[in-house]
Amino acid sequence: MHTGGLAIKPKILVTRSVFPEVIEHLSQHFEIDYNDQDVALPADELAARLSDKVGAITMLSDRIDEAALRSAPNLKAVCNVAVGHNNFDLAAISAAGVMATNTPGVLNDTTADTAWALLLASGRRIVGADKWVRDGQWQGWKFHDDWRGHDIHHATLGILGMGRIGQAVARRAAGFEMRVIYHNRSRLAPEQEQACQATLVSKEELLRESDFLVLLLPYSPATHHVIGAAEIAQMKPTAHLINIARGGIVDDGALIEALQNKTIAGAGLDVFENEPALDARYFALDNVVLTPHIGSSTRATRLAMAMLAADNLIAALAGRRPPNLVNPEVAGG
């Protein structure tokens, strides 16, 4: 659109602090309303600031639902800086004719690295041992010490949810000469199984056989508490549970009881129910490693995610199909 020879740029909202490079990239195309603080906008402020916008760069902390959409009649696209999009009410977004996108691919390896960091830390009790040293309790080397963990090499790695990140986790197991098993809604292609050296098994066998069980499911009503007391009871008492997917796919109460009772040996968790207000009982446990949802947290990866979200938005508002459209049923999708 032009007025008096000057181009009028479409108005967009960037809901949370990103990188200067991303804002510079977006500013070439749009007039930007930018929340440059790394805190989520309250729901009423988010709705108000969306009211005159045609697009938005959003984070997992931003709930885009019918109420938010009602205040934004001109909105055409919402672009999450995340693979997950459980902050989106996709039914409402699609009904409003708004395109929704995510940022898959660019964080696969970084998130897989985080899974391995938690797996190793839990299996070898690294965090507790570190605290022991810092607290001045180490009085000398012992053969029968208090920090005997579990071998990672030659163990069985189980993966529940074998998407891109799951496959990246599996490929790393070759260096530890692990047996890799997985359970997924559908079987991988033969060449993918070969690359991962992974075998499809039932969920029951996955729970029963895994020494280290890594969860990589998206959160949805169908996956809510997919790991609960009954599932944990099927695991080995020497097993470790690693969750880098989403809070809510594990029943945290059931997991805490299992860790308290030594039903399983340990856990490494990057995500929690009701985060950041996680269950305080975790803090008293020495057989769980806790990290604050940092699965993709390197500068290079977070920059790539934000740039991909920006490119999704640029494409959407230019009338093109965004590269990572998650609701292709919308008009123009």
mmCIF file of C-alpha atoms in Angstrom:
data_model
loop_
_atom_site.group_PDB
_atom_site.id
_atom_site.type_symbol
_atom_site.label_atom_id
_atom_site.label_comp_id
_atom_site.label_asym_id
_atom_site.label_seq_id
_atom_site.Cartn_x
_atom_site.Cartn_y
_atom_site.Cartn_z
ATOM 1 C CA MET A 1 0.000 0.000 0.000
ATOM 2 C CA HIS A 2 1.221 3.507 -0.810
ATOM 3 C CA THR A 3 0.116 6.900 0.446
ATOM 4 C CA GLY A 4 1.632 10.080 -0.978
ATOM 5 C CA GLY A 5 4.445 8.039 -2.493
ATOM 6 C CA LEU A 6 5.414 6.445 0.833
ATOM 7 C CA ALA A 7 4.939 2.733 1.389
ATOM 8 C CA ILE A 8 2.910 1.857 4.458
ATOM 9 C CA LYS A 9 4.373 -1.206 6.112
ATOM 10 C CA PRO A 10 2.045 -3.813 7.646
ATOM 11 C CA LYS A 11 1.902 -3.701 11.423
ATOM 12 C CA ILE A 12 3.119 -6.707 13.403
ATOM 13 C CA LEU A 13 3.685 -7.555 17.067
ATOM 14 C CA VAL A 14 6.816 -9.238 18.420
ATOM 15 C CA THR A 15 5.590 -10.411 21.801
ATOM 16 C CA ARG A 16 8.896 -10.896 23.586
ATOM 17 C CA SER A 17 12.572 -9.948 23.408
ATOM 18 C CA VAL A 18 14.459 -11.668 20.585
ATOM 19 C CA PHE A 19 17.759 -10.700 18.913
ATOM 20 C CA PRO A 20 18.614 -7.351 17.276
ATOM 21 C CA GLU A 21 19.341 -9.175 14.018
ATOM 22 C CA VAL A 22 15.779 -10.512 13.949
ATOM 23 C CA ILE A 23 14.225 -7.104 14.572
ATOM 24 C CA GLU A 24 16.409 -5.598 11.846
ATOM 25 C CA HIS A 25 15.313 -8.338 9.432
ATOM 26 C CA LEU A 26 11.637 -7.823 10.234
ATOM 27 C CA SER A 27 11.889 -4.037 10.108
ATOM 28 C CA GLN A 28 12.695 -4.192 6.416
ATOM 29 C CA HIS A 29 9.175 -5.477 5.835
ATOM 30 C CA PHE A 30 6.998 -4.338 8.731
ATOM 31 C CA GLU A 31 6.171 -1.671 11.248
ATOM 32 C CA ILE A 32 6.966 -3.428 14.516
ATOM 33 C CA ASP A 33 5.320 -3.160 17.918
ATOM 34 C CA TYR A 34 8.084 -4.761 19.995
ATOM 35 C CA ASN A 35 7.967 -5.963 23.579
ATOM 36 C CA ASP A 36 11.722 -5.773 24.172
ATOM 37 C CA GLN A 37 11.441 -7.291 27.664
ATOM 38 C CA ASP A 38 11.982 -11.004 28.171
ATOM 39 C CA VAL A 39 8.701 -11.384 30.029
ATOM 40 C CA ALA A 40 5.361 -12.551 28.724
ATOM 41 C CA LEU A 41 2.662 -9.997 28.036
ATOM 42 C CA PRO A 42 -0.448 -10.374 30.220
ATOM 43 C CA ALA A 43 -3.385 -11.780 28.259
ATOM 44 C CA ASP A 44 -5.287 -8.480 28.219
ATOM 45 C CA GLU A 45 -2.250 -6.539 27.010
ATOM 46 C CA LEU A 46 -1.494 -9.175 24.375
ATOM 47 C CA ALA A 47 -5.056 -8.877 23.055
ATOM 48 C CA ALA A 48 -4.901 -5.079 23.061
ATOM 49 C CA ARG A 49 -1.605 -4.951 21.197
ATOM 50 C CA LEU A 50 -2.846 -7.457 18.609
ATOM 51 C CA SER A 51 -5.921 -5.360 17.856
ATOM 52 C CA ASP A 52 -4.430 -3.465 14.897
ATOM 53 C CA LYS A 53 -1.892 -6.068 13.764
ATOM 54 C CA VAL A 54 -1.819 -8.326 10.722
ATOM 55 C CA GLY A 55 0.864 -10.643 12.083
ATOM 56 C CA ALA A 56 2.736 -11.672 15.225
ATOM 57 C CA ILE A 57 5.924 -13.393 16.297
ATOM 58 C CA THR A 58 4.915 -15.378 19.382
ATOM 59 C CA MET A 59 6.477 -17.509 22.100
ATOM 60 C CA LEU A 60 5.185 -20.550 23.975
ATOM 61 C CA SER A 61 4.165 -18.199 26.782
ATOM 62 C CA ASP A 62 1.650 -16.433 24.494
ATOM 63 C CA ARG A 63 -1.799 -18.000 24.461
ATOM 64 C CA ILE A 64 -3.457 -17.376 21.102
ATOM 65 C CA ASP A 65 -7.070 -18.413 21.505
ATOM 66 C CA GLU A 66 -10.577 -17.262 20.629
ATOM 67 C CA ALA A 67 -10.435 -14.368 23.095
ATOM 68 C CA ALA A 68 -7.166 -13.046 21.683
ATOM 69 C CA LEU A 69 -8.382 -13.486 18.121
ATOM 70 C CA ARG A 70 -11.641 -11.681 18.801
ATOM 71 C CA SER A 71 -9.695 -8.493 19.425
ATOM 72 C CA ALA A 72 -7.599 -8.855 16.252
ATOM 73 C CA PRO A 73 -9.890 -8.818 13.206
ATOM 74 C CA ASN A 74 -7.044 -8.097 10.775
ATOM 75 C CA LEU A 75 -4.700 -10.821 11.975
ATOM 76 C CA LYS A 76 -3.441 -13.079 9.179
ATOM 77 C CA ALA A 77 -0.554 -15.034 10.727
ATOM 78 C CA VAL A 78 0.904 -16.027 14.102
ATOM 79 C CA CYS A 79 4.407 -17.460 14.010
ATOM 80 C CA ASN A 80 5.720 -19.341 17.037
ATOM 81 C CA VAL A 81 9.403 -19.348 17.944
ATOM 82 C CA ALA A 82 9.169 -23.029 18.919
ATOM 83 C CA VAL A 83 8.504 -26.441 17.474
ATOM 84 C CA GLY A 84 5.600 -26.975 19.843
ATOM 85 C CA HIS A 85 2.449 -24.936 19.527
ATOM 86 C CA ASN A 86 0.271 -26.030 22.441
ATOM 87 C CA ASN A 87 -0.077 -22.310 23.228
ATOM 88 C CA PHE A 88 -2.154 -22.088 20.040
ATOM 89 C CA ASP A 89 -5.842 -22.965 19.961
ATOM 90 C CA LEU A 90 -5.470 -24.255 16.423
ATOM 91 C CA ALA A 91 -9.182 -24.827 15.927
ATOM 92 C CA ALA A 92 -9.950 -21.203 16.803
ATOM 93 C CA ILE A 93 -6.994 -19.894 14.785
ATOM 94 C CA SER A 94 -8.035 -21.852 11.708
ATOM 95 C CA ALA A 95 -11.677 -20.846 12.108
ATOM 96 C CA ALA A 96 -10.520 -17.228 12.028
ATOM 97 C CA GLY A 97 -8.613 -17.869 8.806
ATOM 98 C CA VAL A 98 -5.266 -17.147 10.464
ATOM 99 C CA MET A 99 -2.121 -19.008 9.451
ATOM 100 C CA ALA A 100 -0.052 -20.560 12.255
ATOM 101 C CA THR A 101 3.570 -21.639 11.953
ATOM 102 C CA ASN A 102 6.334 -23.183 14.044
ATOM 103 C CA THR A 103 10.109 -23.643 13.800
ATOM 104 C CA PRO A 104 10.997 -27.318 13.324
ATOM 105 C CA GLY A 105 14.366 -28.627 12.252
ATOM 106 C CA VAL A 106 16.728 -25.899 13.401
ATOM 107 C CA LEU A 107 16.746 -27.046 17.030
ATOM 108 C CA ASN A 108 16.953 -30.815 16.532
ATOM 109 C CA ASP A 109 20.621 -31.291 17.344
ATOM 110 C CA THR A 110 20.749 -28.792 20.185
ATOM 111 C CA THR A 111 17.755 -30.374 21.898
ATOM 112 C CA ALA A 112 19.185 -33.842 21.348
ATOM 113 C CA ASP A 113 22.401 -32.665 23.019
ATOM 114 C CA THR A 114 20.335 -31.546 26.013
ATOM 115 C CA ALA A 115 18.713 -34.967 26.240
ATOM 116 C CA TRP A 116 22.139 -36.540 26.407
ATOM 117 C CA ALA A 117 23.357 -34.030 28.983
ATOM 118 C CA LEU A 118 20.421 -34.989 31.242
ATOM 119 C CA LEU A 119 20.840 -38.697 30.514
ATOM 120 C CA LEU A 120 24.522 -38.641 31.456
ATOM 121 C CA ALA A 121 23.973 -36.417 34.476
ATOM 122 C CA SER A 122 21.188 -38.639 35.806
ATOM 123 C CA GLY A 123 22.883 -41.929 35.029
ATOM 124 C CA ARG A 124 26.214 -40.949 36.581
ATOM 125 C CA ARG A 125 24.722 -38.774 39.384
ATOM 126 C CA ILE A 126 26.769 -35.767 38.320
ATOM 127 C CA VAL A 127 24.699 -33.029 39.973
ATOM 128 C CA GLY A 128 24.608 -34.678 43.393
ATOM 129 C CA ALA A 129 28.313 -35.460 43.243
ATOM 130 C CA ASP A 130 29.080 -31.862 42.308
ATOM 131 C CA LYS A 131 27.102 -30.607 45.303
ATOM 132 C CA TRP A 132 28.868 -33.109 47.564
ATOM 133 C CA VAL A 133 32.243 -31.704 46.546
ATOM 134 C CA ARG A 134 31.132 -28.068 46.832
ATOM 135 C CA ASP A 135 29.693 -28.703 50.296
ATOM 136 C CA GLY A 136 33.102 -29.916 51.491
ATOM 137 C CA GLN A 137 31.896 -33.443 52.215
ATOM 138 C CA TRP A 138 34.471 -35.238 50.075
ATOM 139 C CA GLN A 139 37.105 -36.628 52.441
ATOM 140 C CA GLY A 140 39.020 -38.750 49.946
ATOM 141 C CA TRP A 141 38.655 -41.393 47.258
ATOM 142 C CA LYS A 142 36.795 -44.575 48.156
ATOM 143 C CA PHE A 143 36.264 -47.801 46.254
ATOM 144 C CA HIS A 144 32.798 -48.166 47.801
ATOM 145 C CA ASP A 145 31.797 -44.538 47.371
ATOM 146 C CA ASP A 146 28.360 -42.976 47.591
ATOM 147 C CA TRP A 147 28.148 -42.043 43.916
ATOM 148 C CA ARG A 148 27.881 -45.313 42.059
ATOM 149 C CA GLY A 149 25.719 -44.695 39.036
ATOM 150 C CA HIS A 150 24.691 -46.727 36.006
ATOM 151 C CA ASP A 151 26.689 -47.439 32.879
ATOM 152 C CA ILE A 152 25.517 -45.693 29.741
ATOM 153 C CA HIS A 153 27.631 -47.759 27.357
ATOM 154 C CA HIS A 154 26.002 -51.029 26.242
ATOM 155 C CA ALA A 155 22.734 -50.031 27.962
ATOM 156 C CA THR A 156 19.330 -49.928 26.271
ATOM 157 C CA LEU A 157 18.106 -46.526 25.140
ATOM 158 C CA GLY A 158 14.346 -46.247 24.698
ATOM 159 C CA ILE A 159 12.723 -43.364 22.853
ATOM 160 C CA LEU A 160 9.013 -42.581 23.059
ATOM 161 C CA GLY A 161 8.217 -40.320 20.094
ATOM 162 C CA MET A 162 10.601 -40.859 17.193
ATOM 163 C CA GLY A 163 10.407 -37.610 15.258
ATOM 164 C CA ARG A 164 13.349 -35.514 14.111
ATOM 165 C CA ILE A 165 14.696 -34.903 17.623
ATOM 166 C CA GLY A 166 14.174 -38.520 18.645
ATOM 167 C CA GLN A 167 16.189 -39.672 15.657
ATOM 168 C CA ALA A 168 18.955 -37.209 16.540
ATOM 169 C CA VAL A 169 19.020 -38.598 20.081
ATOM 170 C CA ALA A 170 19.162 -42.152 18.724
ATOM 171 C CA ARG A 171 22.044 -41.456 16.343
ATOM 172 C CA ARG A 172 24.172 -40.262 19.251
ATOM 173 C CA ALA A 173 23.775 -43.627 20.986
ATOM 174 C CA ALA A 174 26.123 -45.328 18.537
ATOM 175 C CA GLY A 175 29.097 -43.776 20.320
ATOM 176 C CA PHE A 176 28.067 -45.586 23.503
ATOM 177 C CA GLU A 177 27.354 -48.865 21.682
ATOM 178 C CA MET A 178 23.805 -48.847 23.028
ATOM 179 C CA ARG A 179 20.846 -50.894 21.943
ATOM 180 C CA VAL A 180 18.176 -48.467 20.700
ATOM 181 C CA ILE A 181 14.456 -49.224 20.787
ATOM 182 C CA TYR A 182 11.566 -46.894 20.113
ATOM 183 C CA HIS A 183 7.798 -46.609 20.117
ATOM 184 C CA ASN A 184 5.998 -44.236 17.774
ATOM 185 C CA ARG A 185 2.606 -43.754 16.145
ATOM 186 C CA SER A 186 4.125 -44.965 12.879
ATOM 187 C CA ARG A 187 7.225 -46.918 11.968
ATOM 188 C CA LEU A 188 10.237 -45.110 10.594
ATOM 189 C CA ALA A 189 11.263 -45.755 7.025
ATOM 190 C CA PRO A 190 13.845 -48.571 6.744
ATOM 191 C CA GLU A 191 16.636 -46.139 5.899
ATOM 192 C CA GLN A 192 15.780 -44.031 8.976
ATOM 193 C CA GLU A 193 15.820 -47.093 11.222
ATOM 194 C CA GLN A 194 19.172 -48.036 9.748
ATOM 195 C CA ALA A 195 20.604 -44.568 10.343
ATOM 196 C CA CYS A 196 19.431 -44.698 13.966
ATOM 197 C CA GLN A 197 20.156 -48.420 14.428
ATOM 198 C CA ALA A 198 16.766 -48.477 16.131
ATOM 199 C CA THR A 199 14.096 -51.158 16.505
ATOM 200 C CA LEU A 200 10.353 -50.511 16.802
ATOM 201 C CA VAL A 201 8.755 -52.149 19.848
ATOM 202 C CA SER A 202 5.448 -51.974 21.699
ATOM 203 C CA LYS A 203 5.027 -49.372 24.406
ATOM 204 C CA GLU A 204 5.000 -52.147 27.003
ATOM 205 C CA GLU A 205 8.324 -53.531 25.779
ATOM 206 C CA LEU A 206 9.775 -50.019 25.638
ATOM 207 C CA LEU A 207 8.894 -49.433 29.288
ATOM 208 C CA ARG A 208 10.089 -52.866 30.360
ATOM 209 C CA GLU A 209 13.412 -52.916 28.500
ATOM 210 C CA SER A 210 14.722 -49.335 28.614
ATOM 211 C CA ASP A 211 17.594 -48.459 30.900
ATOM 212 C CA PHE A 212 17.208 -44.834 29.817
ATOM 213 C CA LEU A 213 13.802 -43.750 28.516
ATOM 214 C CA VAL A 214 13.727 -40.432 26.632
ATOM 215 C CA LEU A 215 10.354 -38.765 26.083
ATOM 216 C CA LEU A 216 9.880 -36.757 22.906
ATOM 217 C CA LEU A 217 6.119 -36.486 22.479
ATOM 218 C CA PRO A 218 4.244 -33.253 21.759
ATOM 219 C CA TYR A 219 1.752 -32.259 24.429
ATOM 220 C CA SER A 220 -1.933 -32.684 23.611
ATOM 221 C CA PRO A 221 -5.014 -34.039 25.395
ATOM 222 C CA ALA A 222 -4.098 -37.425 23.922
ATOM 223 C CA THR A 223 -0.616 -37.401 25.485
ATOM 224 C CA HIS A 224 -1.585 -35.915 28.867
ATOM 225 C CA HIS A 225 -0.030 -38.116 31.574
ATOM 226 C CA VAL A 226 0.996 -40.709 29.012
ATOM 227 C CA ILE A 227 3.594 -41.625 31.620
ATOM 228 C CA GLY A 228 1.901 -42.125 34.981
ATOM 229 C CA ALA A 229 2.113 -44.466 37.933
ATOM 230 C CA ALA A 230 1.081 -47.533 35.936
ATOM 231 C CA GLU A 231 3.689 -46.909 33.253
ATOM 232 C CA ILE A 232 6.483 -46.128 35.727
ATOM 233 C CA ALA A 233 5.693 -49.359 37.583
ATOM 234 C CA GLN A 234 6.558 -51.291 34.423
ATOM 235 C CA MET A 235 10.054 -49.783 34.251
ATOM 236 C CA LYS A 236 13.219 -51.312 35.687
ATOM 237 C CA PRO A 237 14.167 -50.197 39.206
ATOM 238 C CA THR A 238 17.529 -49.193 37.684
ATOM 239 C CA ALA A 239 15.930 -47.129 34.887
ATOM 240 C CA HIS A 240 16.171 -43.383 34.321
ATOM 241 C CA LEU A 241 13.416 -41.249 32.789
ATOM 242 C CA ILE A 242 14.439 -38.252 30.665
ATOM 243 C CA ASN A 243 11.825 -35.663 29.637
ATOM 244 C CA ILE A 244 12.826 -32.863 27.260
ATOM 245 C CA ALA A 245 9.467 -32.690 25.487
ATOM 246 C CA ARG A 246 6.663 -30.967 27.385
ATOM 247 C CA GLY A 247 5.367 -30.837 30.906
ATOM 248 C CA GLY A 248 2.095 -32.686 31.255
ATOM 249 C CA ILE A 249 3.066 -35.788 29.314
ATOM 250 C CA VAL A 250 4.386 -37.053 32.665
ATOM 251 C CA ASP A 251 2.280 -37.191 35.806
ATOM 252 C CA ASP A 252 4.737 -35.294 38.021
ATOM 253 C CA GLY A 253 3.063 -36.468 41.214
ATOM 254 C CA ALA A 254 3.439 -40.103 40.199
ATOM 255 C CA LEU A 255 7.056 -39.553 39.139
ATOM 256 C CA ILE A 256 7.947 -37.869 42.432
ATOM 257 C CA GLU A 257 6.482 -40.781 44.388
ATOM 258 C CA ALA A 258 8.422 -43.231 42.213
ATOM 259 C CA LEU A 259 11.676 -41.342 42.801
ATOM 260 C CA GLN A 260 10.982 -41.123 46.546
ATOM 261 C CA ASN A 261 10.277 -44.858 46.717
ATOM 262 C CA LYS A 262 13.149 -45.785 44.346
ATOM 263 C CA THR A 263 10.655 -47.424 41.966
ATOM 264 C CA ILE A 264 13.054 -46.126 39.317
ATOM 265 C CA ALA A 265 16.630 -44.974 39.850
ATOM 266 C CA GLY A 266 16.473 -41.429 38.580
ATOM 267 C CA ALA A 267 15.203 -38.800 36.201
ATOM 268 C CA GLY A 268 16.446 -35.865 34.165
ATOM 269 C CA LEU A 269 13.796 -33.230 33.522
ATOM 270 C CA ASP A 270 13.836 -30.066 31.438
ATOM 271 C CA VAL A 271 10.045 -29.586 31.483
ATOM 272 C CA PHE A 272 7.359 -29.795 34.147
ATOM 273 C CA GLU A 273 3.672 -29.498 34.798
ATOM 274 C CA ASN A 274 2.691 -25.900 35.644
ATOM 275 C CA GLU A 275 6.210 -24.635 34.976
ATOM 276 C CA PRO A 276 7.827 -22.569 36.332
ATOM 277 C CA ALA A 277 5.736 -23.366 39.436
ATOM 278 C CA LEU A 278 6.893 -26.970 39.504
ATOM 279 C CA ASP A 279 6.098 -29.324 42.373
ATOM 280 C CA ALA A 280 8.415 -28.309 45.239
ATOM 281 C CA ARG A 281 8.843 -31.945 46.292
ATOM 282 C CA TYR A 282 11.358 -32.288 43.464
ATOM 283 C CA PHE A 283 13.789 -30.061 45.362
ATOM 284 C CA ALA A 284 14.234 -32.573 48.175
ATOM 285 C CA LEU A 285 15.211 -35.407 45.828
ATOM 286 C CA ASP A 286 18.832 -36.268 45.086
ATOM 287 C CA ASN A 287 17.963 -38.640 42.229
ATOM 288 C CA VAL A 288 16.546 -36.085 39.806
ATOM 289 C CA VAL A 289 18.310 -33.504 37.634
ATOM 290 C CA LEU A 290 16.257 -30.344 37.031
ATOM 291 C CA THR A 291 16.860 -27.770 34.279
ATOM 292 C CA PRO A 292 14.660 -24.749 33.419
ATOM 293 C CA HIS A 293 13.312 -25.645 29.936
ATOM 294 C CA ILE A 294 16.638 -25.006 28.197
ATOM 295 C CA GLY A 295 16.448 -27.736 25.555
ATOM 296 C CA SER A 296 17.146 -25.395 22.627
ATOM 297 C CA SER A 297 19.095 -22.813 24.595
ATOM 298 C CA THR A 298 22.205 -21.931 22.661
ATOM 299 C CA ARG A 299 22.579 -18.548 21.014
ATOM 300 C CA ALA A 300 23.022 -20.036 17.549
ATOM 301 C CA THR A 301 19.920 -22.194 17.813
ATOM 302 C CA ARG A 302 17.650 -19.590 19.394
ATOM 303 C CA LEU A 303 18.733 -17.094 16.709
ATOM 304 C CA ALA A 304 17.988 -19.638 13.973
ATOM 305 C CA MET A 305 14.560 -20.323 15.495
ATOM 306 C CA ALA A 306 13.661 -16.634 15.666
ATOM 307 C CA MET A 307 14.890 -16.021 12.115
ATOM 308 C CA LEU A 308 12.824 -18.947 10.848
ATOM 309 C CA ALA A 309 9.738 -17.540 12.595
ATOM 310 C CA ALA A 310 10.461 -14.176 10.952
ATOM 311 C CA ASP A 311 10.764 -15.811 7.526
ATOM 312 C CA ASN A 312 7.497 -17.649 8.117
ATOM 313 C CA LEU A 313 5.787 -14.339 8.858
ATOM 314 C CA ILE A 314 7.343 -12.548 5.891
ATOM 315 C CA ALA A 315 6.137 -15.303 3.558
ATOM 316 C CA ALA A 316 2.644 -15.411 5.075
ATOM 317 C CA LEU A 317 2.079 -11.655 4.806
ATOM 318 C CA ALA A 318 3.472 -11.589 1.282
ATOM 319 C CA GLY A 319 0.711 -13.970 0.217
ATOM 320 C CA ARG A 320 2.955 -17.024 0.004
ATOM 321 C CA ARG A 321 2.641 -20.323 1.836
ATOM 322 C CA PRO A 322 4.900 -20.148 4.907
ATOM 323 C CA PRO A 323 7.572 -22.861 5.037
ATOM 324 C CA ASN A 324 6.291 -24.273 8.339
ATOM 325 C CA LEU A 325 2.515 -23.953 8.233
ATOM 326 C CA VAL A 326 0.849 -26.102 10.904
ATOM 327 C CA ASN A 327 -2.761 -25.455 9.797
ATOM 328 C CA PRO A 328 -2.693 -25.889 6.003
ATOM 329 C CA GLU A 329 -6.482 -25.902 5.878
ATOM 330 C CA VAL A 330 -6.633 -22.120 6.219
ATOM 331 C CA ALA A 331 -7.322 -19.958 3.192
ATOM 332 C CA GLY A 332 -4.114 -19.306 1.361
ATOM 333 C CA GLY A 333 -2.451 -22.302 3.000
#
